[in-house]
mmCIF file of C-alpha atoms and ligand atoms in Angstrom:
data_model
loop_
_atom_site.group_PDB
_atom_site.id
_atom_site.type_symbol
_atom_site.label_atom_id
_atom_site.label_comp_id
_atom_site.label_asym_id
_atom_site.label_seq_id
_atom_site.Cartn_x
_atom_site.Cartn_y
_atom_site.Cartn_z
ATOM 1 C CA ALA A 24 5.366 9.151 47.395
ATOM 2 C CA LYS A 25 5.360 5.433 47.983
ATOM 3 C CA GLN A 26 1.601 5.367 47.549
ATOM 4 C CA GLN A 27 1.892 7.328 44.294
ATOM 5 C CA GLY A 28 4.584 4.985 42.985
ATOM 6 C CA GLY A 29 2.391 2.033 43.773
ATOM 7 C CA ASN A 30 -0.520 3.545 41.867
ATOM 8 C CA ALA A 31 1.614 4.399 38.881
ATOM 9 C CA TYR A 32 2.944 0.866 38.839
ATOM 10 C CA THR A 33 -0.541 -0.623 39.003
ATOM 11 C CA LEU A 34 -1.730 1.717 36.266
ATOM 12 C CA PHE A 35 1.239 0.821 34.095
ATOM 13 C CA ASN A 36 0.621 -2.838 34.711
ATOM 14 C CA ARG A 37 -3.049 -2.562 33.837
ATOM 15 C CA LYS A 38 -2.282 -0.704 30.629
ATOM 16 C CA MET A 39 0.277 -3.298 29.623
ATOM 17 C CA GLN A 40 -2.172 -6.050 30.361
ATOM 18 C CA GLU A 41 -4.854 -4.365 28.259
ATOM 19 C CA GLU A 42 -2.452 -3.997 25.374
ATOM 20 C CA LEU A 43 -1.412 -7.623 25.650
ATOM 21 C CA GLN A 44 -5.052 -8.684 25.766
ATOM 22 C CA ARG A 45 -5.874 -6.668 22.641
ATOM 23 C CA ARG A 46 -2.897 -8.175 20.887
ATOM 24 C CA ILE A 47 -4.029 -11.705 21.679
ATOM 25 C CA VAL A 48 -7.570 -10.934 20.487
ATOM 26 C CA ILE A 49 -6.196 -9.564 17.208
ATOM 27 C CA GLU A 50 -3.720 -12.385 16.788
ATOM 28 C CA THR A 51 -6.303 -15.139 17.168
ATOM 29 C CA GLY A 52 -8.894 -13.049 15.314
ATOM 30 C CA LEU A 53 -6.768 -12.846 12.159
ATOM 31 C CA ARG A 54 -6.992 -16.586 11.490
ATOM 32 C CA VAL A 55 -10.758 -16.538 12.024
ATOM 33 C CA ALA A 56 -11.058 -13.435 9.846
ATOM 34 C CA LEU A 57 -9.549 -15.262 6.880
ATOM 35 C CA GLU A 58 -11.800 -18.287 7.363
ATOM 36 C CA GLN A 59 -14.954 -16.230 7.882
ATOM 37 C CA LYS A 60 -14.241 -13.673 5.154
ATOM 38 C CA GLN A 61 -14.154 -10.659 7.487
ATOM 39 C CA PHE A 62 -11.589 -8.820 5.369
ATOM 40 C CA SER A 63 -12.561 -6.529 2.548
ATOM 41 C CA LEU A 64 -10.739 -4.216 0.175
ATOM 42 C CA VAL A 65 -11.238 -0.550 -0.580
ATOM 43 C CA TYR A 66 -9.842 1.080 -3.708
ATOM 44 C CA GLN A 67 -8.228 4.492 -4.027
ATOM 45 C CA PRO A 68 -7.652 5.888 -7.520
ATOM 46 C CA LEU A 69 -4.253 6.785 -8.901
ATOM 47 C CA VAL A 70 -4.774 9.610 -11.357
ATOM 48 C CA ASP A 71 -2.499 10.503 -14.249
ATOM 49 C CA LEU A 72 -1.633 14.173 -13.847
ATOM 50 C CA GLN A 73 -1.488 14.895 -17.597
ATOM 51 C CA SER A 74 -4.744 13.260 -18.672
ATOM 52 C CA GLY A 75 -6.679 13.500 -15.397
ATOM 53 C CA ARG A 76 -7.731 9.870 -15.875
ATOM 54 C CA ILE A 77 -7.793 7.062 -13.314
ATOM 55 C CA VAL A 78 -5.024 4.756 -14.484
ATOM 56 C CA SER A 79 -5.027 2.400 -11.541
ATOM 57 C CA ASN A 80 -6.296 1.873 -8.000
ATOM 58 C CA GLU A 81 -4.456 1.027 -4.832
ATOM 59 C CA ALA A 82 -6.151 -1.834 -3.010
ATOM 60 C CA LEU A 83 -6.192 -1.306 0.763
ATOM 61 C CA ILE A 84 -7.316 -3.943 3.231
ATOM 62 C CA ARG A 85 -10.070 -3.338 5.795
ATOM 63 C CA TRP A 86 -11.075 -5.391 8.805
ATOM 64 C CA THR A 87 -14.001 -5.020 11.162
ATOM 65 C CA HIS A 88 -13.475 -7.285 14.151
ATOM 66 C CA PRO A 89 -16.722 -8.669 15.674
ATOM 67 C CA GLU A 90 -15.900 -7.145 19.092
ATOM 68 C CA LEU A 91 -13.152 -4.589 18.541
ATOM 69 C CA GLY A 92 -14.829 -3.001 15.536
ATOM 70 C CA PHE A 93 -12.606 -1.272 12.968
ATOM 71 C CA VAL A 94 -8.945 -2.178 13.364
ATOM 72 C CA SER A 95 -6.410 -0.183 11.342
ATOM 73 C CA PRO A 96 -4.245 -2.156 8.903
ATOM 74 C CA VAL A 97 -1.261 -0.370 10.429
ATOM 75 C CA GLU A 98 -1.995 -2.270 13.646
ATOM 76 C CA PHE A 99 -3.035 -5.698 12.385
ATOM 77 C CA ILE A 100 -0.598 -6.018 9.469
ATOM 78 C CA ALA A 101 2.293 -5.593 11.918
ATOM 79 C CA ILE A 102 0.885 -8.395 14.081
ATOM 80 C CA ALA A 103 0.216 -10.551 11.010
ATOM 81 C CA GLU A 104 3.862 -10.105 10.014
ATOM 82 C CA GLU A 105 5.078 -11.240 13.421
ATOM 83 C CA THR A 106 2.874 -14.321 13.536
ATOM 84 C CA GLY A 107 3.494 -15.301 9.910
ATOM 85 C CA ILE A 108 -0.144 -15.193 8.787
ATOM 86 C CA ILE A 109 0.720 -12.219 6.545
ATOM 87 C CA GLY A 110 1.502 -14.667 3.722
ATOM 88 C CA ASP A 111 -2.081 -15.945 3.629
ATOM 89 C CA ILE A 112 -3.595 -12.488 4.109
ATOM 90 C CA GLY A 113 -1.357 -11.062 1.381
ATOM 91 C CA LEU A 114 -2.317 -13.819 -1.012
ATOM 92 C CA TRP A 115 -6.046 -13.283 -0.361
ATOM 93 C CA THR A 116 -5.590 -9.535 -0.973
ATOM 94 C CA LEU A 117 -3.694 -10.100 -4.210
ATOM 95 C CA GLN A 118 -6.245 -12.600 -5.496
ATOM 96 C CA GLU A 119 -9.219 -10.362 -4.661
ATOM 97 C CA ALA A 120 -7.639 -7.175 -6.070
ATOM 98 C CA CYS A 121 -6.711 -8.893 -9.340
ATOM 99 C CA ARG A 122 -10.132 -10.552 -9.647
ATOM 100 C CA GLN A 123 -11.933 -7.232 -9.093
ATOM 101 C CA THR A 124 -9.704 -5.362 -11.510
ATOM 102 C CA LYS A 125 -10.201 -7.976 -14.240
ATOM 103 C CA ASN A 126 -13.935 -7.612 -13.615
ATOM 104 C CA TRP A 127 -13.725 -3.814 -14.179
ATOM 105 C CA GLN A 128 -11.630 -4.393 -17.294
ATOM 106 C CA ARG A 129 -14.332 -6.683 -18.690
ATOM 107 C CA LYS A 130 -16.889 -3.929 -18.019
ATOM 108 C CA GLY A 131 -14.936 -1.576 -20.274
ATOM 109 C CA ARG A 132 -11.940 -0.219 -18.374
ATOM 110 C CA ARG A 133 -9.540 -2.335 -20.423
ATOM 111 C CA GLN A 134 -6.325 -0.639 -19.356
ATOM 112 C CA LEU A 135 -7.146 -0.270 -15.653
ATOM 113 C CA GLY A 136 -4.299 -1.235 -13.352
ATOM 114 C CA VAL A 137 -4.152 -2.206 -9.707
ATOM 115 C CA ALA A 138 -1.530 -1.670 -7.014
ATOM 116 C CA VAL A 139 -1.237 -4.141 -4.147
ATOM 117 C CA ASN A 140 0.887 -3.679 -1.036
ATOM 118 C CA LEU A 141 3.457 -6.349 -0.389
ATOM 119 C CA SER A 142 4.714 -6.782 3.139
ATOM 120 C CA GLY A 143 8.472 -6.986 3.507
ATOM 121 C CA LYS A 144 7.948 -10.319 5.234
ATOM 122 C CA GLN A 145 6.336 -11.738 2.111
ATOM 123 C CA PHE A 146 9.704 -11.441 0.445
ATOM 124 C CA LEU A 147 11.033 -14.145 2.707
ATOM 125 C CA GLU A 148 8.478 -16.645 1.498
ATOM 126 C CA PRO A 149 10.126 -18.898 -1.076
ATOM 127 C CA ASP A 150 6.865 -19.415 -2.976
ATOM 128 C CA LEU A 151 6.066 -15.690 -3.422
ATOM 129 C CA VAL A 152 6.870 -15.576 -7.145
ATOM 130 C CA ALA A 153 5.012 -18.825 -7.830
ATOM 131 C CA ASN A 154 2.003 -17.500 -5.901
ATOM 132 C CA VAL A 155 1.925 -14.236 -7.847
ATOM 133 C CA ARG A 156 2.172 -16.152 -11.114
ATOM 134 C CA ALA A 157 -0.682 -18.454 -10.028
ATOM 135 C CA VAL A 158 -2.914 -15.490 -9.144
ATOM 136 C CA LEU A 159 -2.261 -13.834 -12.516
ATOM 137 C CA GLU A 160 -3.105 -17.081 -14.294
ATOM 138 C CA SER A 161 -6.264 -17.823 -12.326
ATOM 139 C CA THR A 162 -7.643 -14.281 -12.628
ATOM 140 C CA ARG A 163 -6.363 -13.836 -16.209
ATOM 141 C CA LEU A 164 -5.191 -10.347 -15.359
ATOM 142 C CA ASP A 165 -2.516 -9.078 -17.712
ATOM 143 C CA PRO A 166 0.724 -8.861 -15.658
ATOM 144 C CA SER A 167 1.416 -5.346 -16.966
ATOM 145 C CA CYS A 168 -1.720 -4.190 -15.096
ATOM 146 C CA LEU A 169 -0.358 -5.227 -11.695
ATOM 147 C CA THR A 170 1.976 -3.143 -9.547
ATOM 148 C CA LEU A 171 3.347 -4.481 -6.293
ATOM 149 C CA GLU A 172 4.200 -1.809 -3.726
ATOM 150 C CA ILE A 173 7.136 -2.560 -1.480
ATOM 151 C CA THR A 174 8.621 -0.317 1.185
ATOM 152 C CA GLU A 175 12.190 0.652 1.829
ATOM 153 C CA ASN A 176 12.318 -1.677 4.831
ATOM 154 C CA VAL A 177 12.786 -4.669 2.534
ATOM 155 C CA ALA A 178 16.398 -3.493 2.732
ATOM 156 C CA ILE A 179 16.683 -5.091 6.150
ATOM 157 C CA TYR A 180 16.623 -8.459 4.404
ATOM 158 C CA ASN A 181 19.486 -9.958 2.453
ATOM 159 C CA GLU A 182 20.043 -7.630 -0.502
ATOM 160 C CA ASP A 183 20.887 -10.371 -3.007
ATOM 161 C CA ILE A 184 17.672 -12.205 -2.173
ATOM 162 C CA VAL A 185 15.605 -9.010 -2.480
ATOM 163 C CA ILE A 186 17.140 -8.137 -5.857
ATOM 164 C CA GLN A 187 16.736 -11.717 -7.129
ATOM 165 C CA THR A 188 13.069 -11.791 -6.038
ATOM 166 C CA LEU A 189 12.388 -8.405 -7.645
ATOM 167 C CA LYS A 190 13.975 -9.591 -10.898
ATOM 168 C CA GLU A 191 11.830 -12.724 -10.907
ATOM 169 C CA LEU A 192 8.684 -10.676 -10.234
ATOM 170 C CA LYS A 193 9.567 -8.272 -13.033
ATOM 171 C CA ALA A 194 10.212 -11.213 -15.337
ATOM 172 C CA LEU A 195 6.511 -12.062 -14.909
ATOM 173 C CA GLY A 196 5.796 -8.682 -16.501
ATOM 174 C CA ILE A 197 4.517 -6.869 -13.413
ATOM 175 C CA ARG A 198 5.659 -3.495 -12.090
ATOM 176 C CA ILE A 199 7.325 -2.644 -8.813
ATOM 177 C CA ALA A 200 6.739 0.561 -6.853
ATOM 178 C CA LEU A 201 8.818 1.755 -3.940
ATOM 179 C CA ASP A 202 6.276 2.969 -1.377
ATOM 180 C CA ASP A 203 6.672 5.610 1.350
ATOM 181 C CA PHE A 204 9.845 6.929 -0.243
ATOM 182 C CA GLY A 205 11.769 9.264 2.032
ATOM 183 C CA THR A 206 10.725 7.702 5.329
ATOM 184 C CA GLY A 207 13.242 4.858 5.403
ATOM 185 C CA TYR A 208 16.940 4.732 4.857
ATOM 186 C CA SER A 209 17.172 4.166 1.127
ATOM 187 C CA SER A 210 19.605 6.263 -0.837
ATOM 188 C CA LEU A 211 20.156 7.046 -4.459
ATOM 189 C CA SER A 212 22.690 4.214 -4.798
ATOM 190 C CA TYR A 213 20.259 1.826 -3.162
ATOM 191 C CA LEU A 214 17.531 2.781 -5.604
ATOM 192 C CA ALA A 215 19.744 2.358 -8.622
ATOM 193 C CA ARG A 216 20.566 -1.254 -7.704
ATOM 194 C CA PHE A 217 16.938 -2.334 -7.335
ATOM 195 C CA PRO A 218 14.807 -3.045 -10.378
ATOM 196 C CA MET A 219 11.874 -0.625 -9.901
ATOM 197 C CA ASP A 220 9.358 1.184 -12.052
ATOM 198 C CA VAL A 221 7.662 3.670 -9.752
ATOM 199 C CA LEU A 222 8.648 5.763 -6.794
ATOM 200 C CA LYS A 223 5.900 6.868 -4.415
ATOM 201 C CA ILE A 224 6.721 9.980 -2.439
ATOM 202 C CA ASP A 225 5.498 9.627 1.116
ATOM 203 C CA LYS A 226 2.607 11.869 2.146
ATOM 204 C CA SER A 227 4.648 13.478 4.920
ATOM 205 C CA PHE A 228 6.713 15.227 2.205
ATOM 206 C CA VAL A 229 3.801 15.896 -0.130
ATOM 207 C CA GLN A 230 1.818 17.579 2.633
ATOM 208 C CA ASN A 231 4.584 19.751 3.960
ATOM 209 C CA GLU A 232 4.167 23.407 3.134
ATOM 210 C CA ASN A 233 7.578 24.743 4.102
ATOM 211 C CA GLU A 234 10.040 25.648 1.375
ATOM 212 C CA ASP A 235 12.783 23.213 2.388
ATOM 213 C CA GLU A 236 10.425 20.251 2.280
ATOM 214 C CA LYS A 237 9.070 21.402 -1.070
ATOM 215 C CA GLU A 238 12.636 21.454 -2.346
ATOM 216 C CA ILE A 239 12.955 17.825 -1.239
ATOM 217 C CA VAL A 240 9.866 16.855 -3.245
ATOM 218 C CA LYS A 241 11.266 18.663 -6.272
ATOM 219 C CA THR A 242 14.619 16.899 -5.880
ATOM 220 C CA ILE A 243 13.031 13.453 -5.444
ATOM 221 C CA ILE A 244 10.995 13.918 -8.648
ATOM 222 C CA ALA A 245 14.035 15.036 -10.649
ATOM 223 C CA MET A 246 16.174 12.231 -9.257
ATOM 224 C CA ALA A 247 13.517 9.596 -9.961
ATOM 225 C CA HIS A 248 13.073 10.845 -13.520
ATOM 226 C CA SER A 249 16.820 10.701 -14.120
ATOM 227 C CA LEU A 250 16.613 7.026 -13.066
ATOM 228 C CA LYS A 251 13.733 6.539 -15.545
ATOM 229 C CA LEU A 252 11.219 5.974 -12.750
ATOM 230 C CA ARG A 253 7.658 7.265 -12.747
ATOM 231 C CA VAL A 254 6.670 9.259 -9.704
ATOM 232 C CA THR A 255 3.455 9.015 -7.708
ATOM 233 C CA ALA A 256 2.674 11.518 -4.970
ATOM 234 C CA GLU A 257 0.507 10.105 -2.183
ATOM 235 C CA GLY A 258 -1.601 11.990 0.327
ATOM 236 C CA VAL A 259 -2.494 14.887 -1.991
ATOM 237 C CA GLU A 260 -5.131 16.853 -0.102
ATOM 238 C CA THR A 261 -5.051 20.448 -1.387
ATOM 239 C CA GLN A 262 -5.120 22.349 -4.668
ATOM 240 C CA GLN A 263 -1.831 24.003 -3.680
ATOM 241 C CA GLN A 264 -0.136 20.632 -3.380
ATOM 242 C CA LEU A 265 -1.553 19.614 -6.742
ATOM 243 C CA ALA A 266 -0.321 22.827 -8.385
ATOM 244 C CA TYR A 267 3.172 22.340 -7.019
ATOM 245 C CA LEU A 268 3.304 18.690 -8.125
ATOM 246 C CA ARG A 269 2.140 19.711 -11.598
ATOM 247 C CA GLN A 270 4.801 22.401 -11.795
ATOM 248 C CA GLU A 271 7.485 19.851 -10.877
ATOM 249 C CA SER A 272 6.217 17.281 -13.428
ATOM 250 C CA CYS A 273 5.031 14.598 -11.037
ATOM 251 C CA ASP A 274 3.380 11.780 -13.020
ATOM 252 C CA VAL A 275 0.599 10.325 -10.882
ATOM 253 C CA LEU A 276 -1.462 11.644 -7.967
ATOM 254 C CA GLN A 277 -3.226 9.866 -5.119
ATOM 255 C CA GLY A 278 -5.015 11.424 -2.168
ATOM 256 C CA TYR A 279 -8.207 12.646 -0.576
ATOM 257 C CA LEU A 280 -8.332 15.652 -2.951
ATOM 258 C CA LEU A 281 -9.109 13.182 -5.753
ATOM 259 C CA SER A 282 -10.912 10.529 -3.731
ATOM 260 C CA LYS A 283 -10.832 8.625 -0.497
ATOM 261 C CA PRO A 284 -10.522 4.833 -0.743
ATOM 262 C CA ARG A 285 -13.959 3.365 -1.406
ATOM 263 C CA PRO A 286 -15.434 -0.158 -1.642
ATOM 264 C CA ALA A 287 -15.449 -1.793 -5.076
ATOM 265 C CA ALA A 288 -19.228 -1.459 -5.411
ATOM 266 C CA ASP A 289 -18.908 2.348 -5.235
ATOM 267 C CA TRP A 290 -16.581 2.359 -8.240
ATOM 268 C CA THR A 291 -18.250 -0.131 -10.557
ATOM 269 C CA GLU A 292 -20.984 2.220 -11.757
ATOM 270 C CA ALA A 293 -18.547 5.101 -12.075
ATOM 271 C CA PHE A 294 -16.210 2.996 -14.193
ATOM 272 C CA ILE A 295 -19.014 1.826 -16.465
ATOM 273 C CA LYS A 296 -20.050 5.454 -16.995
ATOM 274 C CA ASN A 297 -16.416 6.310 -17.633
ATOM 275 C CA TYR A 298 -16.442 8.798 -14.802
ATOM 276 C CA ASP A 299 -13.251 10.185 -13.289
ATOM 277 C CA PRO A 300 -13.060 12.127 -10.029
HETATM 278 P P1 C2E B 402 0.204 2.921 2.480
HETATM 279 O O1 C2E B 402 0.500 1.740 1.615
HETATM 280 O O2 C2E B 402 1.174 4.027 2.478
HETATM 281 O O3 C2E B 402 -1.252 3.396 2.034
HETATM 282 C C1 C2E B 402 -1.640 4.740 1.983
HETATM 283 C C2 C2E B 402 -2.443 5.129 3.214
HETATM 284 O O4 C2E B 402 -2.698 6.528 3.166
HETATM 285 C C3 C2E B 402 -3.802 4.446 3.301
HETATM 286 O O5 C2E B 402 -4.112 4.255 4.678
HETATM 287 C C4 C2E B 402 -4.727 5.507 2.683
HETATM 288 O O6 C2E B 402 -6.077 5.374 3.094
HETATM 289 C C5 C2E B 402 -4.101 6.770 3.232
HETATM 290 N N1 C2E B 402 -4.372 7.942 2.408
HETATM 291 C C6 C2E B 402 -4.644 8.026 1.098
HETATM 292 N N2 C2E B 402 -4.804 9.299 0.702
HETATM 293 C C7 C2E B 402 -4.615 10.069 1.799
HETATM 294 C C8 C2E B 402 -4.666 11.492 2.028
HETATM 295 O O7 C2E B 402 -4.888 12.307 1.150
HETATM 296 N N3 C2E B 402 -4.406 11.900 3.309
HETATM 297 C C9 C2E B 402 -4.156 11.033 4.319
HETATM 298 N N4 C2E B 402 -3.926 11.519 5.531
HETATM 299 N N5 C2E B 402 -4.100 9.682 4.130
HETATM 300 C C10 C2E B 402 -4.339 9.218 2.879
HETATM 301 P P2 C2E B 402 -4.662 2.872 5.222
HETATM 302 O O8 C2E B 402 -5.634 2.282 4.260
HETATM 303 O O9 C2E B 402 -5.106 3.099 6.639
HETATM 304 O O10 C2E B 402 -3.399 1.930 5.224
HETATM 305 C C11 C2E B 402 -2.302 2.207 6.051
HETATM 306 C C12 C2E B 402 -1.149 1.291 5.739
HETATM 307 O O11 C2E B 402 -1.482 -0.075 6.030
HETATM 308 C C13 C2E B 402 -0.746 1.299 4.287
HETATM 309 O O12 C2E B 402 0.029 2.447 4.006
HETATM 310 C C14 C2E B 402 0.020 -0.001 4.206
HETATM 311 O O13 C2E B 402 1.309 0.145 4.725
HETATM 312 C C15 C2E B 402 -0.789 -0.897 5.118
HETATM 313 N N6 C2E B 402 -1.742 -1.668 4.315
HETATM 314 C C16 C2E B 402 -2.999 -1.381 3.925
HETATM 315 N N7 C2E B 402 -3.540 -2.374 3.183
HETATM 316 C C17 C2E B 402 -2.571 -3.319 3.092
HETATM 317 C C18 C2E B 402 -2.500 -4.615 2.446
HETATM 318 O O14 C2E B 402 -3.430 -5.089 1.758
HETATM 319 N N8 C2E B 402 -1.318 -5.307 2.586
HETATM 320 C C19 C2E B 402 -0.263 -4.807 3.306
HETATM 321 N N9 C2E B 402 0.868 -5.553 3.390
HETATM 322 N N10 C2E B 402 -0.303 -3.610 3.890
HETATM 323 C C20 C2E B 402 -1.439 -2.875 3.798
HETATM 324 CA CA1 CA B 403 0.987 1.552 -0.521
HETATM 325 CA CA1 CA B 404 2.515 4.831 0.952
HETATM 326 CA CA1 CA B 405 2.505 4.459 4.571
#
């Protein structure tokens, strides 16, 4: 038993050490990645349910580390938030997404929008609003074409500061979407206090096939509409899900059924030809 315990301890130790090592490689790699332009963006269409048209794209960051290979944003964004480099990464993402979208608009998609994820941590940066304004000015993207997606966890920060920041962002003319709705601890009263335009139902609800969960989706859509919010369903993968969302008057769809996220180059030709998935 003693022998076994010793082995388990060594194994545990080794695993912890490997995890720590990976963390350090990612942490130091993030700074290099920005300098050496290792990040890229992929774009996933948001499709209006009524017209079937692509109204916008969500920009999602991708990183291939020279040694580790593909690293999920779920992993490296969390580390970037802890180390503080998220501000610089977020700004690069915003700049690139707006630049690309303006480019597509010039090629003919005049009304095309773009949605960019904003880390909760970015809210704490006092120059966030000034940075967003600067990006809009330098890329000449119309503010009404930009949506910033925030998650419910911004609620862990001082509420007055969050509301004030959201008001200042909205004063620029941009839209705010509440991402991953249903996974955090936001309530109806919470929603009503925050200036928002769009509610994105988390894919865990959209993909659930049992009747109770479908009732939740139906209730979220009705509630959001009563608050004058548009509703996007994310993670739509099947025709059945689409049919249900149509029946319940969801506004916008996003998911593999319509398209996976793809690099900008894959979309440019499609947009010129006015193609929709
Ligand atoms: P998210 O903002 O909720 O983004 C949606 C995620 O769902 C994306 O994963 C997307 O590829 C995936 N997805 C889309 N359609 C489907 C579907 O039909 N089925 C399934 N199973 N998944 C689908 P991704 O790109 O791996 O990003 C994961 C998360 O990483 C994002 O979740 C977001 O929280 C974060 N993230 C990604 N890019 C950025 C960024 O530029 N900035 C920040 N702050 N966070 C980002
Ligand atoms: Ca998102
Ligand atoms: Ca989401
Ligand atoms: Ca998510």
